[in-house]
CSV table of N, CA and C in Angstrom, one decimal:
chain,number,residue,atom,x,y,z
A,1,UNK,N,13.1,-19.3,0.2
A,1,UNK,CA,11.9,-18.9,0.8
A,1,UNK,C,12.1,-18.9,2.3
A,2,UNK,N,11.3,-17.5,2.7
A,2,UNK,CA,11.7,-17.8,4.2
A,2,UNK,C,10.4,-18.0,5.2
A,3,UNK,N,9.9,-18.5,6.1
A,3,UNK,CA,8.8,-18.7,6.8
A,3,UNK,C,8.5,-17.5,7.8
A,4,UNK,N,7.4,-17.2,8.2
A,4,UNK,CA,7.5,-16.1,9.4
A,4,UNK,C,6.1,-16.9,10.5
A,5,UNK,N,6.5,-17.1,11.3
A,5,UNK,CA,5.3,-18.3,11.9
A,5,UNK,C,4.7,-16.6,13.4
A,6,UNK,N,3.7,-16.7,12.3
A,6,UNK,CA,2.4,-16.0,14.3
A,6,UNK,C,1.7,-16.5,15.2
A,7,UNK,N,1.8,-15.8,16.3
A,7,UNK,CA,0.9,-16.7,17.5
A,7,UNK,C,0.3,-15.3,18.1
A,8,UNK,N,-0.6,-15.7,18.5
A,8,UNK,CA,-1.8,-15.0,19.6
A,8,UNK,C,-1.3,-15.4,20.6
A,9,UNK,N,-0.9,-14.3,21.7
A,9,UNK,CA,0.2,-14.7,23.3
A,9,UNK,C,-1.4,-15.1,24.0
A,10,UNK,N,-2.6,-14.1,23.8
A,10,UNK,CA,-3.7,-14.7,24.6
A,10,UNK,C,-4.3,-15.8,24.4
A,11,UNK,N,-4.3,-16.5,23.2
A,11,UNK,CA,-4.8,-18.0,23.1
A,11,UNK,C,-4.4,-18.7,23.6
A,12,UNK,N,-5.3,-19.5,24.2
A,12,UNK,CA,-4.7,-20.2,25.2
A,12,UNK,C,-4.2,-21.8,24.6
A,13,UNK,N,-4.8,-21.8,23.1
A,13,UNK,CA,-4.6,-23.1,22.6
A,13,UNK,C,-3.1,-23.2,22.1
A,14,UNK,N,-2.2,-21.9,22.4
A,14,UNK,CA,-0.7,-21.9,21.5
A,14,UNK,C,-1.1,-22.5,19.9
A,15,UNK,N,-2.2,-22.3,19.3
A,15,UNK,CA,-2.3,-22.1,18.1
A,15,UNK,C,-1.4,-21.3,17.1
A,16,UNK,N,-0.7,-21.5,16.3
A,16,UNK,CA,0.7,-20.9,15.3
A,16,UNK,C,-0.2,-20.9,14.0
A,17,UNK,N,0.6,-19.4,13.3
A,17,UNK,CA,-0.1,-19.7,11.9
A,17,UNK,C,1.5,-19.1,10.8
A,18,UNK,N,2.2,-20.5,10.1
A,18,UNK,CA,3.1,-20.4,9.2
A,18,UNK,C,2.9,-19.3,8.1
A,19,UNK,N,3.7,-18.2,7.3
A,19,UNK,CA,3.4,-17.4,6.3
A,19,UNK,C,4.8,-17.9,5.7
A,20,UNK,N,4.4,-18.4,4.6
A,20,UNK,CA,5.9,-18.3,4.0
A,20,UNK,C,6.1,-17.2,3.1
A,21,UNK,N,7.1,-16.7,2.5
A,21,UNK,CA,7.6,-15.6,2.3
A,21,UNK,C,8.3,-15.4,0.7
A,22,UNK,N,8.1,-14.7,-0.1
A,22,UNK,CA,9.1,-14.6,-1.2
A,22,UNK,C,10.3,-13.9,-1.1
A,23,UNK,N,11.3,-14.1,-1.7
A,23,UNK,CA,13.0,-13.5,-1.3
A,23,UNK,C,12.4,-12.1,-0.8
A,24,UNK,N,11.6,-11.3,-1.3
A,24,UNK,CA,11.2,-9.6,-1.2
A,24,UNK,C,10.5,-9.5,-0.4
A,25,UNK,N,10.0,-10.7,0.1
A,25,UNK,CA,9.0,-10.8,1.7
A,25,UNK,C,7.0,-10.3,1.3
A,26,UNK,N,6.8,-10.6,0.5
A,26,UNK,CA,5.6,-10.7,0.0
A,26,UNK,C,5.6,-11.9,0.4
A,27,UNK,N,3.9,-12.2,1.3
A,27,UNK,CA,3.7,-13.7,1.4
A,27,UNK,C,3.1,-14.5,0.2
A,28,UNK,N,3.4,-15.8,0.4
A,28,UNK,CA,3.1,-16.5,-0.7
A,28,UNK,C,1.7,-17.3,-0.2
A,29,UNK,N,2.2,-18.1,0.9
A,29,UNK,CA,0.7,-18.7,1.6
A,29,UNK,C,0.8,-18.9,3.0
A,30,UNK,N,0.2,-19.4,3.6
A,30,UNK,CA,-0.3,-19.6,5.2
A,30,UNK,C,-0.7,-20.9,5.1
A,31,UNK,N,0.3,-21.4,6.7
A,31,UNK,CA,-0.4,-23.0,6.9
A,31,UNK,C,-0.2,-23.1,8.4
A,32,UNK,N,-2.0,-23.5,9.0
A,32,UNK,CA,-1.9,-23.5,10.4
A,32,UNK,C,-2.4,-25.5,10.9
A,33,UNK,N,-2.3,-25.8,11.6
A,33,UNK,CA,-3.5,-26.6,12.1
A,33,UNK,C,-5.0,-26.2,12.8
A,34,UNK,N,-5.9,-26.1,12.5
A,34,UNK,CA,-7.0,-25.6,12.8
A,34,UNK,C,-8.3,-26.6,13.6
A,35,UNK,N,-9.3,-26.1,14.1
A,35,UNK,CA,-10.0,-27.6,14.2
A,35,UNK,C,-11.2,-27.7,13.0
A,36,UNK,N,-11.5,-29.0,12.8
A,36,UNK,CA,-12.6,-29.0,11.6
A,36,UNK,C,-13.5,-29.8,12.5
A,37,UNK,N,-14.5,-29.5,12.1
A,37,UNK,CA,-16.1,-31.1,12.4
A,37,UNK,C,-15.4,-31.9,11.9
A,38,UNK,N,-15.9,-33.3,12.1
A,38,UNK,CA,-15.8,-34.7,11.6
A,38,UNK,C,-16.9,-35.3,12.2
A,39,UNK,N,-17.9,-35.9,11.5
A,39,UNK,CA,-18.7,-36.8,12.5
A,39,UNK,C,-19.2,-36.1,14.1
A,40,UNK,N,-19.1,-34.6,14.3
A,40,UNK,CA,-19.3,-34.0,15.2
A,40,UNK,C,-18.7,-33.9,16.3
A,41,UNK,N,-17.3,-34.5,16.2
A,41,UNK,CA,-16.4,-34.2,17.1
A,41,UNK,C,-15.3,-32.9,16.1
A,42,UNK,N,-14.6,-32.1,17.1
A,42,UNK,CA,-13.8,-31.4,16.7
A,42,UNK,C,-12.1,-31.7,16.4
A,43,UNK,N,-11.5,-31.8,15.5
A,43,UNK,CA,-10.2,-32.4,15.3
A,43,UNK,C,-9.5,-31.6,14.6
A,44,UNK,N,-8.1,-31.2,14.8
A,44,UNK,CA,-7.2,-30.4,14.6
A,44,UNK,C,-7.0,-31.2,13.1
A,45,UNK,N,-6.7,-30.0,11.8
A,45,UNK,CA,-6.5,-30.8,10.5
A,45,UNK,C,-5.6,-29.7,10.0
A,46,UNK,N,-4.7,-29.9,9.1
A,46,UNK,CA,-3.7,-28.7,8.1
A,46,UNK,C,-4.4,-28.2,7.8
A,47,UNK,N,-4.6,-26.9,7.6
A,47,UNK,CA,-5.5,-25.7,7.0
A,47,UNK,C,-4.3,-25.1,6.3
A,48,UNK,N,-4.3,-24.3,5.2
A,48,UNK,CA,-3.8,-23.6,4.2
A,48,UNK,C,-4.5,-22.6,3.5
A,49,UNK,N,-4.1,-21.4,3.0
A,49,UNK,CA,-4.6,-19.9,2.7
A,49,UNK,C,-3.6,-19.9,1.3
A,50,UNK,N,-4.2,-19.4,0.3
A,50,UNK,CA,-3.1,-19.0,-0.8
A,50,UNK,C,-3.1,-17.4,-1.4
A,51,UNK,N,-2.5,-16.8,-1.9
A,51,UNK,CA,-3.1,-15.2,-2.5
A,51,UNK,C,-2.2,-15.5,-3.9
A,52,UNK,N,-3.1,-15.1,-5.1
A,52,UNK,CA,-2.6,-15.2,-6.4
A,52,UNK,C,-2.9,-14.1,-7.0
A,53,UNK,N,-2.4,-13.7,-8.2
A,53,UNK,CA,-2.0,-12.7,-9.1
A,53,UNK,C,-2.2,-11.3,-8.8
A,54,UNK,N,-1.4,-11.0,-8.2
A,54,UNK,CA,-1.2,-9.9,-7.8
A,54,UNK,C,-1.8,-8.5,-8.3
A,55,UNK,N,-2.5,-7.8,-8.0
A,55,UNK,CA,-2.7,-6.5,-8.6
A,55,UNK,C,-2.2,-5.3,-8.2
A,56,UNK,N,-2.5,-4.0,-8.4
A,56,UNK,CA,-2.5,-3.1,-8.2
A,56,UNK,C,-4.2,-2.2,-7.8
A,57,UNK,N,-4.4,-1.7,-6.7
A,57,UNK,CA,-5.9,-1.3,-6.5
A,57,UNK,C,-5.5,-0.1,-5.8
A,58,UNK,N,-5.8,1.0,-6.3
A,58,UNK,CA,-5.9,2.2,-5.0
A,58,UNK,C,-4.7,2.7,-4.5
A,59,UNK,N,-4.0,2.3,-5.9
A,59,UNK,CA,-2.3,2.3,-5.5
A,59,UNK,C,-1.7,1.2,-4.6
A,60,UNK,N,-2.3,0.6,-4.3
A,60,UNK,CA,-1.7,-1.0,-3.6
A,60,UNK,C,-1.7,-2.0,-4.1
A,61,UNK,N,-0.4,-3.2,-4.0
A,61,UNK,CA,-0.4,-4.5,-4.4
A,61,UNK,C,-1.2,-5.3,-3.8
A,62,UNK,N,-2.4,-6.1,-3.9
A,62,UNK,CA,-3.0,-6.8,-3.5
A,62,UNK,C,-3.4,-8.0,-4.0
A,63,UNK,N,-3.3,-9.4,-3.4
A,63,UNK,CA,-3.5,-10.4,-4.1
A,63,UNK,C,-5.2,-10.6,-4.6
A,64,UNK,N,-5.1,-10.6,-6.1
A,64,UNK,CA,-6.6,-10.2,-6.6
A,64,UNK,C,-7.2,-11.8,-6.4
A,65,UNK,N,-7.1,-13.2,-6.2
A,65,UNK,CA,-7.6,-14.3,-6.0
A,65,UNK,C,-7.0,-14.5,-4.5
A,66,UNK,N,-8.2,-15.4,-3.6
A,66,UNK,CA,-7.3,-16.1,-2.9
A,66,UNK,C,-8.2,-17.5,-2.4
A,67,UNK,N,-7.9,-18.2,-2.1
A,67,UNK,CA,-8.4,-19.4,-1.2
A,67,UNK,C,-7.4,-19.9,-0.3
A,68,UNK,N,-8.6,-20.7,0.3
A,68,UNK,CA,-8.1,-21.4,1.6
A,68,UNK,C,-9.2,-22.8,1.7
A,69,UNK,N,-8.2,-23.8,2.9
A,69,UNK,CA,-9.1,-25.0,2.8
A,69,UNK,C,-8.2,-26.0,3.8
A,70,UNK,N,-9.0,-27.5,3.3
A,70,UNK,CA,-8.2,-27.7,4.7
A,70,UNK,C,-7.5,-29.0,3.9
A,71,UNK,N,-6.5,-29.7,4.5
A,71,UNK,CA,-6.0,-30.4,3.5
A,71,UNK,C,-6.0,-31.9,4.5
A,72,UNK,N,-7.3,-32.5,3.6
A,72,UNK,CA,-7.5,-34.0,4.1
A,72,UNK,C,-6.8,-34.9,3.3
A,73,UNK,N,-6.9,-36.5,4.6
A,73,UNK,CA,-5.9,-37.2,3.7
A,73,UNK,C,-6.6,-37.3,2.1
A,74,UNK,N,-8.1,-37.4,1.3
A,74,UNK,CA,-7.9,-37.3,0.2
A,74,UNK,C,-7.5,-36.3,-0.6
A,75,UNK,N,-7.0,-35.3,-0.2
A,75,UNK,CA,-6.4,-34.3,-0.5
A,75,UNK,C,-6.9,-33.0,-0.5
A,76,UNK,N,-6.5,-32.1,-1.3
A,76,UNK,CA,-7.0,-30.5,-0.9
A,76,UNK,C,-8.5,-30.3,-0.7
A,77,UNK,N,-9.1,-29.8,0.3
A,77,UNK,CA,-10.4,-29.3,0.3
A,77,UNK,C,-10.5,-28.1,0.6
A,78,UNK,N,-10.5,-27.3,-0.9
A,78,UNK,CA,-10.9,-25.7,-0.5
A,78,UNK,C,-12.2,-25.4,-0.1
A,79,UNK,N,-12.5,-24.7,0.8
A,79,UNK,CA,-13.6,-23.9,1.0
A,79,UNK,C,-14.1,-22.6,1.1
A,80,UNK,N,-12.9,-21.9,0.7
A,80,UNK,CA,-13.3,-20.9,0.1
A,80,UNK,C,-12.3,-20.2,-1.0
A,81,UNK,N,-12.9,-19.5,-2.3
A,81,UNK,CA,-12.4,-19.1,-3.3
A,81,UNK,C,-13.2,-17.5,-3.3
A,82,UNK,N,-11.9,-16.8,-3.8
A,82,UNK,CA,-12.4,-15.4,-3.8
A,82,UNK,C,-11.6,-14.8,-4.8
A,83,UNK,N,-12.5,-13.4,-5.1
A,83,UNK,CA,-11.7,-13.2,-5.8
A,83,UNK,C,-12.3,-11.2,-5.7
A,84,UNK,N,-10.7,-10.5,-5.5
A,84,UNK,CA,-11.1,-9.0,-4.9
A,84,UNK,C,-10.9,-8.2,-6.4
A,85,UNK,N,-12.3,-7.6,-6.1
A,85,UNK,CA,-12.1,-6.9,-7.6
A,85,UNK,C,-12.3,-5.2,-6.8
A,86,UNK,N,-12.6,-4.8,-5.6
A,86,UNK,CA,-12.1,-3.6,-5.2
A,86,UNK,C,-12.4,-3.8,-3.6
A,87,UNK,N,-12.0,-2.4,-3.0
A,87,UNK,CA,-11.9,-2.8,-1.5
A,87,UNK,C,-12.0,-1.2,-1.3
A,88,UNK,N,-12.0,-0.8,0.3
A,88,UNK,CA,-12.2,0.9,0.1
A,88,UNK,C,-11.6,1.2,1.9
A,89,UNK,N,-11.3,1.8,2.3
A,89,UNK,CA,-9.9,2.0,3.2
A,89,UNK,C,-11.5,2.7,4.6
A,90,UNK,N,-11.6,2.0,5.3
A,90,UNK,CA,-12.4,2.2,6.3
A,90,UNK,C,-11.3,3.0,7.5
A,91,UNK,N,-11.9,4.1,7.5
A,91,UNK,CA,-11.1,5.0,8.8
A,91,UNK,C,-11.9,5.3,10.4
């Protein structure tokens, strides 16, 4: 598996966001540090993105499920779950 890590050159926070990769280079998931609330302060926590079962739509592969969430020490907290059943090409 191979990683491809992005950055925004204008953020000033040098915030990175990890994509790791399957041998064919389809991504598998994304893992940044992000900030979350806590008690109303803001604190940088592991965030992670997944894309699952792949389809075909419009002639494209696209991941038909995905979530993301943040991963506290009790463990995964997703907060969002989706799931694309079509999409349409805005020009």
């Amino acid at each position: 598996m191979k990683t491809l890590r992005w950055s925004d050159r204008q953020d000033p926070t040098g915030a990175t966001v990890d994509v790791e990769l399957r041998e064919d280079g389809r991504p598998i998931r994304c893992r940044a540090q992000r900030a979350r609330l806590v008690g109303g302060k803001t604190v940088l926590t592991p965030w992670w993105a997944a894309a699952y079962e792949e389809r075909e739509l419009e002639g494209i592969r696209v991941p038909a499920r995905i979530e993301a969430g943040w991963q506290v020490p009790e463990g995964r907290f997703p907060y969002l779950r989706a799931e694309l059943t079509s999409f349409a090409f805005v020009r």
